[in-house]
XYZ file of C-alpha atoms in Angstrom:
443
model
C -209.297 -207.196 -104.889
C -209.734 -210.956 -105.509
C -206.547 -212.048 -103.943
C -204.066 -210.578 -101.612
C -200.194 -210.652 -101.876
C -198.137 -213.117 -99.959
C -197.209 -210.600 -97.585
C -200.649 -209.775 -96.770
C -201.826 -213.260 -96.677
C -199.372 -214.085 -94.051
C -201.014 -211.546 -91.808
C -204.282 -213.622 -92.058
C -206.207 -210.864 -93.960
C -208.843 -211.244 -96.331
C -211.368 -209.168 -98.336
C -214.571 -207.950 -96.443
C -217.584 -206.903 -98.508
C -217.607 -206.371 -102.457
C -214.729 -205.389 -104.266
C -214.293 -203.207 -107.278
C -216.001 -200.122 -105.843
C -213.758 -197.570 -104.208
C -211.093 -198.864 -102.002
C -211.163 -202.641 -100.894
C -211.360 -203.257 -97.196
C -209.519 -206.340 -95.595
C -209.369 -207.636 -92.073
C -208.269 -210.704 -90.195
C -210.665 -213.511 -89.592
C -211.658 -212.370 -86.252
C -212.645 -208.756 -87.358
C -214.170 -210.181 -90.416
C -216.403 -212.381 -88.562
C -217.283 -209.415 -86.058
C -218.241 -207.371 -88.942
C -220.252 -209.957 -90.634
C -222.274 -210.301 -87.397
C -222.752 -206.631 -87.045
C -224.299 -206.537 -90.674
C -226.627 -209.356 -89.853
C -227.695 -207.196 -86.644
C -227.971 -204.008 -88.567
C -231.100 -205.399 -90.075
C -232.967 -205.831 -86.862
C -234.995 -202.730 -85.835
C -233.684 -202.472 -82.427
C -231.408 -200.446 -80.075
C -228.523 -203.022 -80.751
C -229.499 -202.874 -84.655
C -228.920 -199.150 -84.653
C -225.624 -199.689 -83.042
C -224.571 -202.128 -85.541
C -225.823 -200.165 -88.456
C -223.775 -196.883 -87.218
C -220.653 -199.497 -87.113
C -221.332 -201.166 -90.472
C -221.997 -197.716 -92.283
C -218.523 -196.351 -90.819
C -216.805 -199.228 -92.171
C -218.521 -199.141 -95.626
C -217.693 -195.300 -95.631
C -213.861 -196.207 -95.905
C -214.440 -197.160 -99.412
C -214.631 -193.740 -100.442
C -211.668 -191.556 -101.268
C -212.272 -188.867 -98.732
C -210.937 -189.225 -95.211
C -214.062 -189.734 -92.713
C -214.736 -186.393 -90.873
C -214.610 -188.232 -87.328
C -211.356 -189.636 -87.871
C -207.907 -188.422 -86.669
C -204.264 -189.607 -87.403
C -202.866 -192.056 -84.656
C -199.350 -191.563 -83.161
C -198.114 -189.240 -85.580
C -198.379 -191.685 -88.386
C -199.120 -190.654 -92.099
C -201.358 -193.725 -92.754
C -202.879 -195.018 -89.662
C -206.195 -193.419 -88.572
C -208.792 -193.941 -85.971
C -212.612 -193.267 -86.623
C -214.498 -192.402 -83.301
C -218.187 -193.071 -82.990
C -220.688 -192.973 -80.124
C -220.206 -196.416 -79.363
C -217.179 -197.662 -81.436
C -213.795 -196.967 -82.370
C -212.186 -198.187 -85.897
C -208.657 -198.291 -86.243
C -207.219 -198.622 -89.654
C -204.419 -198.191 -91.903
C -204.095 -197.384 -95.777
C -201.694 -199.689 -97.659
C -200.591 -199.625 -101.158
C -199.923 -203.393 -102.076
C -199.096 -203.005 -105.700
C -197.330 -199.594 -105.980
C -200.120 -198.053 -107.965
C -202.500 -195.105 -107.346
C -205.010 -197.361 -105.335
C -204.477 -197.619 -101.559
C -206.767 -200.233 -99.752
C -207.932 -200.230 -96.168
C -206.714 -202.676 -93.571
C -208.861 -202.787 -90.472
C -206.541 -203.194 -87.619
C -209.021 -203.142 -84.472
C -212.417 -202.708 -83.661
C -213.207 -201.277 -80.175
C -216.739 -201.333 -78.647
C -217.199 -198.422 -76.248
C -220.577 -198.144 -76.013
C -220.668 -198.800 -72.358
C -218.712 -195.538 -71.741
C -221.539 -193.748 -73.643
C -224.067 -195.456 -71.636
C -222.365 -194.478 -68.250
C -222.167 -190.863 -69.656
C -218.310 -190.874 -69.909
C -218.194 -190.468 -73.668
C -220.177 -187.987 -76.014
C -223.195 -189.434 -77.520
C -226.606 -188.807 -78.727
C -229.339 -188.991 -75.992
C -233.365 -188.946 -76.656
C -235.081 -186.565 -74.317
C -238.751 -186.771 -73.601
C -241.161 -184.508 -71.367
C -242.397 -186.461 -68.469
C -245.494 -184.837 -67.381
C -245.753 -186.656 -64.021
C -247.691 -185.467 -60.815
C -245.342 -182.883 -59.644
C -245.274 -180.431 -62.534
C -243.245 -182.641 -65.152
C -239.605 -182.803 -66.098
C -237.342 -183.624 -69.107
C -236.024 -187.135 -68.860
C -233.278 -188.644 -70.961
C -233.859 -192.158 -72.346
C -232.171 -195.096 -70.574
C -229.723 -195.842 -73.476
C -228.027 -193.307 -76.035
C -228.680 -193.570 -79.731
C -226.056 -194.317 -82.055
C -227.819 -193.142 -85.303
C -229.957 -189.939 -85.934
C -233.650 -191.192 -85.688
C -236.697 -189.624 -86.963
C -240.201 -190.476 -85.733
C -243.948 -190.001 -86.774
C -244.000 -186.357 -85.604
C -240.505 -185.252 -86.368
C -239.573 -186.389 -89.905
C -236.556 -184.375 -90.560
C -237.977 -182.482 -93.412
C -237.969 -178.908 -93.848
C -241.083 -178.308 -92.055
C -240.340 -180.673 -89.428
C -236.477 -180.213 -88.580
C -234.846 -182.522 -86.003
C -233.883 -180.404 -83.002
C -230.504 -181.399 -81.518
C -228.727 -179.613 -78.486
C -225.125 -179.591 -77.664
C -224.478 -178.913 -74.106
C -221.693 -177.146 -72.495
C -220.654 -176.729 -68.593
C -223.363 -178.769 -66.657
C -223.317 -181.106 -63.723
C -224.497 -184.232 -65.578
C -226.710 -185.595 -68.301
C -230.038 -184.885 -66.366
C -228.893 -181.298 -65.786
C -228.002 -180.676 -69.321
C -231.253 -182.224 -70.560
C -233.031 -179.820 -68.224
C -231.366 -176.541 -69.392
C -231.305 -177.165 -73.063
C -235.164 -176.736 -74.024
C -235.402 -173.288 -73.265
C -232.438 -172.583 -75.551
C -233.663 -174.657 -78.370
C -236.791 -172.699 -78.253
C -235.379 -169.299 -77.607
C -237.572 -168.752 -74.645
C -240.551 -169.019 -76.665
C -243.526 -170.604 -74.474
C -245.441 -171.925 -77.571
C -242.508 -173.563 -79.032
C -241.682 -175.043 -75.710
C -245.003 -176.694 -75.509
C -244.608 -178.254 -78.965
C -241.456 -179.434 -78.120
C -242.785 -181.246 -74.841
C -244.873 -182.990 -77.299
C -242.299 -184.099 -79.688
C -239.177 -184.304 -77.571
C -235.748 -183.670 -78.600
C -232.341 -185.037 -78.951
C -229.196 -183.994 -76.874
C -225.697 -184.595 -77.919
C -224.298 -184.995 -74.320
C -220.834 -183.810 -73.842
C -219.598 -185.132 -70.437
C -217.941 -182.570 -68.537
C -214.633 -183.182 -66.756
C -212.998 -181.405 -63.602
C -213.872 -180.424 -60.283
C -214.285 -176.778 -60.971
C -217.951 -175.613 -60.363
C -219.881 -175.697 -63.656
C -219.656 -172.332 -65.693
C -216.403 -171.218 -64.203
C -214.369 -173.472 -66.215
C -215.090 -171.587 -69.378
C -213.451 -168.518 -67.724
C -210.343 -170.692 -66.807
C -210.249 -172.058 -70.388
C -210.325 -168.715 -72.161
C -207.543 -168.590 -74.692
C -206.628 -172.357 -74.148
C -206.598 -174.881 -77.023
C -209.442 -177.530 -77.001
C -209.066 -180.308 -74.626
C -208.808 -184.067 -75.909
C -212.297 -184.641 -74.801
C -213.496 -181.625 -76.740
C -211.872 -182.807 -80.006
C -213.143 -186.252 -79.571
C -216.840 -184.979 -79.071
C -216.256 -182.749 -82.013
C -215.380 -185.604 -84.357
C -218.144 -187.651 -83.140
C -220.685 -184.748 -83.771
C -219.021 -184.125 -87.149
C -219.979 -187.774 -87.940
C -223.664 -187.073 -86.902
C -223.764 -183.952 -88.989
C -222.273 -185.905 -91.954
C -224.947 -188.588 -91.456
C -227.734 -185.876 -91.306
C -226.383 -184.652 -94.658
C -226.136 -187.984 -96.204
C -229.803 -188.687 -95.291
C -230.875 -185.387 -96.577
C -232.216 -184.279 -93.072
C -233.107 -180.864 -92.063
C -231.340 -180.287 -88.506
C -231.326 -177.282 -85.872
C -228.317 -177.585 -83.821
C -228.195 -175.425 -80.565
C -225.302 -175.129 -78.374
C -225.348 -173.667 -74.848
C -222.320 -172.290 -73.039
C -219.277 -174.234 -73.948
C -220.915 -176.484 -76.305
C -220.291 -173.857 -78.931
C -216.600 -174.866 -79.095
C -217.464 -178.313 -79.906
C -220.123 -177.512 -82.386
C -217.582 -175.055 -84.013
C -214.784 -177.783 -84.148
C -217.226 -180.172 -85.577
C -218.183 -177.636 -88.557
C -214.222 -176.987 -89.107
C -213.871 -180.976 -89.447
C -216.557 -180.809 -92.214
C -214.975 -177.870 -93.831
C -211.498 -179.828 -94.020
C -213.286 -182.228 -96.041
C -215.164 -179.495 -98.236
C -218.652 -180.916 -97.332
C -221.509 -178.587 -98.438
C -224.731 -178.906 -96.458
C -226.810 -177.288 -98.904
C -228.466 -175.125 -96.521
C -230.248 -177.856 -94.810
C -228.763 -177.376 -91.320
C -228.728 -174.363 -89.105
C -226.837 -173.527 -85.743
C -227.958 -171.271 -82.803
C -225.147 -170.436 -80.193
C -226.875 -169.557 -76.774
C -224.602 -168.081 -74.246
C -221.791 -169.036 -76.429
C -218.286 -168.974 -74.507
C -216.221 -169.533 -77.781
C -215.674 -167.087 -80.772
C -219.025 -166.212 -82.678
C -216.507 -165.304 -85.693
C -215.018 -168.599 -85.790
C -218.387 -170.283 -85.659
C -219.744 -167.905 -88.372
C -216.919 -168.531 -90.769
C -217.186 -172.265 -90.412
C -220.823 -172.395 -90.993
C -220.397 -170.340 -94.097
C -217.572 -172.600 -95.341
C -219.851 -175.751 -95.137
C -222.996 -174.250 -96.600
C -225.107 -173.964 -93.750
C -228.387 -171.989 -93.721
C -227.429 -168.590 -92.710
C -230.730 -166.630 -93.232
C -231.426 -166.290 -89.487
C -229.838 -162.818 -88.470
C -230.495 -163.852 -84.633
C -228.338 -167.053 -84.773
C -226.811 -166.159 -81.410
C -227.928 -164.813 -78.056
C -225.910 -164.293 -74.697
C -226.252 -162.813 -71.488
C -223.280 -160.278 -70.878
C -221.418 -162.838 -68.607
C -217.604 -162.652 -68.475
C -217.152 -165.868 -70.560
C -219.740 -164.777 -73.235
C -218.136 -161.156 -73.643
C -214.550 -162.530 -73.566
C -214.967 -165.875 -75.157
C -218.006 -165.528 -77.495
C -218.186 -161.842 -78.608
C -214.317 -161.313 -78.006
C -215.010 -157.996 -76.075
C -217.268 -156.836 -79.010
C -214.871 -157.376 -81.708
C -216.580 -160.429 -83.126
C -219.371 -158.888 -84.643
C -217.391 -156.256 -86.862
C -215.014 -158.862 -87.646
C -217.822 -161.171 -88.855
C -219.177 -158.474 -91.028
C -216.004 -157.740 -92.613
C -215.187 -161.454 -93.200
C -218.685 -161.761 -94.860
C -218.263 -158.836 -96.999
C -214.907 -160.042 -98.233
C -215.695 -163.872 -98.735
C -219.322 -164.322 -98.836
C -220.842 -161.243 -100.558
C -221.694 -161.329 -104.289
C -221.035 -158.217 -106.046
C -224.758 -157.268 -106.158
C -225.031 -157.258 -102.387
C -221.846 -155.550 -101.711
C -223.090 -152.079 -101.122
C -225.948 -153.109 -98.523
C -223.335 -155.221 -96.827
C -220.639 -152.345 -96.867
C -223.275 -150.267 -94.962
C -223.895 -153.070 -92.518
C -220.044 -153.417 -91.971
C -219.552 -149.736 -91.070
C -222.571 -149.661 -88.793
C -221.172 -152.722 -86.873
C -217.623 -151.202 -86.761
C -218.934 -147.736 -85.389
C -221.189 -149.349 -83.025
C -218.110 -151.404 -81.382
C -216.062 -148.414 -81.136
C -218.841 -146.532 -79.263
C -219.616 -149.551 -76.927
C -215.849 -150.098 -76.269
C -215.810 -146.883 -73.884
C -218.741 -148.415 -71.804
C -217.135 -151.778 -71.486
C -214.213 -150.090 -70.270
C -215.840 -148.279 -67.614
C -217.420 -151.441 -65.752
C -214.484 -153.788 -66.872
C -212.100 -153.216 -63.765
C -214.724 -154.287 -61.406
C -216.145 -157.230 -63.099
C -214.131 -159.910 -61.655
C -214.098 -158.592 -58.290
C -218.008 -158.271 -58.236
C -218.441 -162.025 -59.796
C -216.094 -163.285 -57.099
C -218.214 -161.693 -54.391
C -221.433 -162.494 -55.500
C -220.335 -166.105 -55.623
C -218.602 -165.719 -52.137
C -221.524 -164.236 -50.280
C -224.895 -165.902 -49.505
C -226.779 -163.023 -51.394
C -229.192 -161.938 -48.857
C -232.384 -160.121 -50.054
C -230.913 -157.134 -48.726
C -227.774 -157.439 -50.719
C -230.108 -158.171 -53.952
C -231.826 -154.548 -52.928
C -228.442 -152.804 -52.689
C -227.362 -154.244 -56.046
C -230.480 -152.952 -57.697
C -229.685 -149.338 -56.199
C -226.081 -149.717 -57.426
C -227.300 -150.664 -61.118
C -228.820 -147.137 -61.430
C -225.305 -145.892 -62.137
C -224.736 -146.502 -65.747
C -221.030 -147.528 -65.619
C -221.511 -149.722 -62.811
C -224.564 -151.170 -64.241
C -222.459 -152.708 -66.868
C -220.363 -154.203 -64.309
C -223.235 -155.587 -62.169
C -225.157 -157.039 -65.160
C -221.826 -158.736 -66.462
C -221.310 -160.074 -62.529
C -224.788 -161.483 -62.174
C -224.719 -162.996 -65.595
C -221.389 -164.769 -64.888
C -222.812 -166.677 -61.861
C -223.514 -170.347 -63.407
C -226.760 -170.625 -61.593
C -228.254 -167.600 -63.057
C -227.650 -168.176 -66.528
C -228.866 -171.737 -67.001
C -231.958 -170.889 -68.905
C -232.497 -168.808 -72.057
C -232.462 -164.907 -71.321
C -234.555 -162.598 -73.452
C -233.307 -159.576 -71.440
C -229.836 -158.612 -69.759
C -231.975 -158.067 -66.438
C -233.172 -161.725 -66.320
C -230.278 -162.954 -64.120
C -231.166 -160.157 -61.658
C -234.894 -161.151 -61.759
C -233.888 -164.861 -60.913
C -231.533 -163.484 -57.946
C -234.373 -161.632 -56.560
C -236.938 -164.542 -56.953
C -234.441 -166.888 -55.299
C -233.594 -164.414 -52.387
C -237.540 -163.921 -51.732
C -238.017 -167.843 -51.583
C -235.170 -167.924 -49.385
C -236.230 -165.159 -46.818
C -239.871 -166.604 -46.500
């Protein structure tokens, strides 16, 4: 677009960037100068340069016909949208000046919110390194968040060197999330954990809001729609997933607790735009408190790698059972959905056998769940209210010899937030942690 109509010129708008390829982008003088400045800064290899690159890439992405995955409609308008990123927001409107099929993009406002991300009040990417130190070492987030996906000399983003990115759920703060995530990313494998310490990892930190103790919020939120903060985080995450796709990067996304809801919503954003990831990205849900079925359906719609049969793992906590496995119904429903929508004619016989197996297993297990279900909530409340003395721990061990109550006891312990922070390879792990803790307390 070489010139603007008089109505647009009166608004002080002019073209930004080259015209003739996709939509034209217009902005007023102040925003135009700001964007020019960010373009220059994006060429500088620095943290500020990465931030500027993320913003200018978002602006240039508006030239395409597809609506960006990290955008949403503003104020119920059919034409005004807002793109959200880790450190910025871009509000724009689609306007048809000439009455033809082509709509142009008018940038209305650019808001820099990197300070909110730096203050851990907004979802963003954080690099996390292992600090050996003198006291055994700890996982330490970097001082500032990243605005773009980064690779380094040891992690290249290729198939044999995938980026490992965690998505936290319920936690106390950034440091707490950074400490919990590695055991879930490595699925409890000590060798993989040592390798991760050498390479570091990336955390997509989702700040947690509200005064309710970490972990119990998921119980309160069961059945509720996503919060505004969750949706904002999901759109930002979807933007990073699309960035990885555009760069051809291989990524392993691992969610913990309520991070599964944000990860699922992000995948659904990609599905709305019919984006196919060509099998280069995978997900792993650890202690998911949102539906495995919804996550499975979303990952298949966007062409994620689904070769891993162990793509989720959970302790038998209340939120994991009710929210993640939907009281055991998620697995048979996933199997049926995969059989109907995603199975070729050649593979349907084997898939039908799997579907029947999971359905029968669910029916058999439903009776056991019912046996312990009535006492689950009461025992979970009691476990958190009492100080859990060593004698109480021994008493619980005796009670767990009764099969029906064993289910309730395992569920109760696995529902205590402080006992399901790390990756559990066995349902008895929460109890082992409890016994170890009470022994230390009674020394």
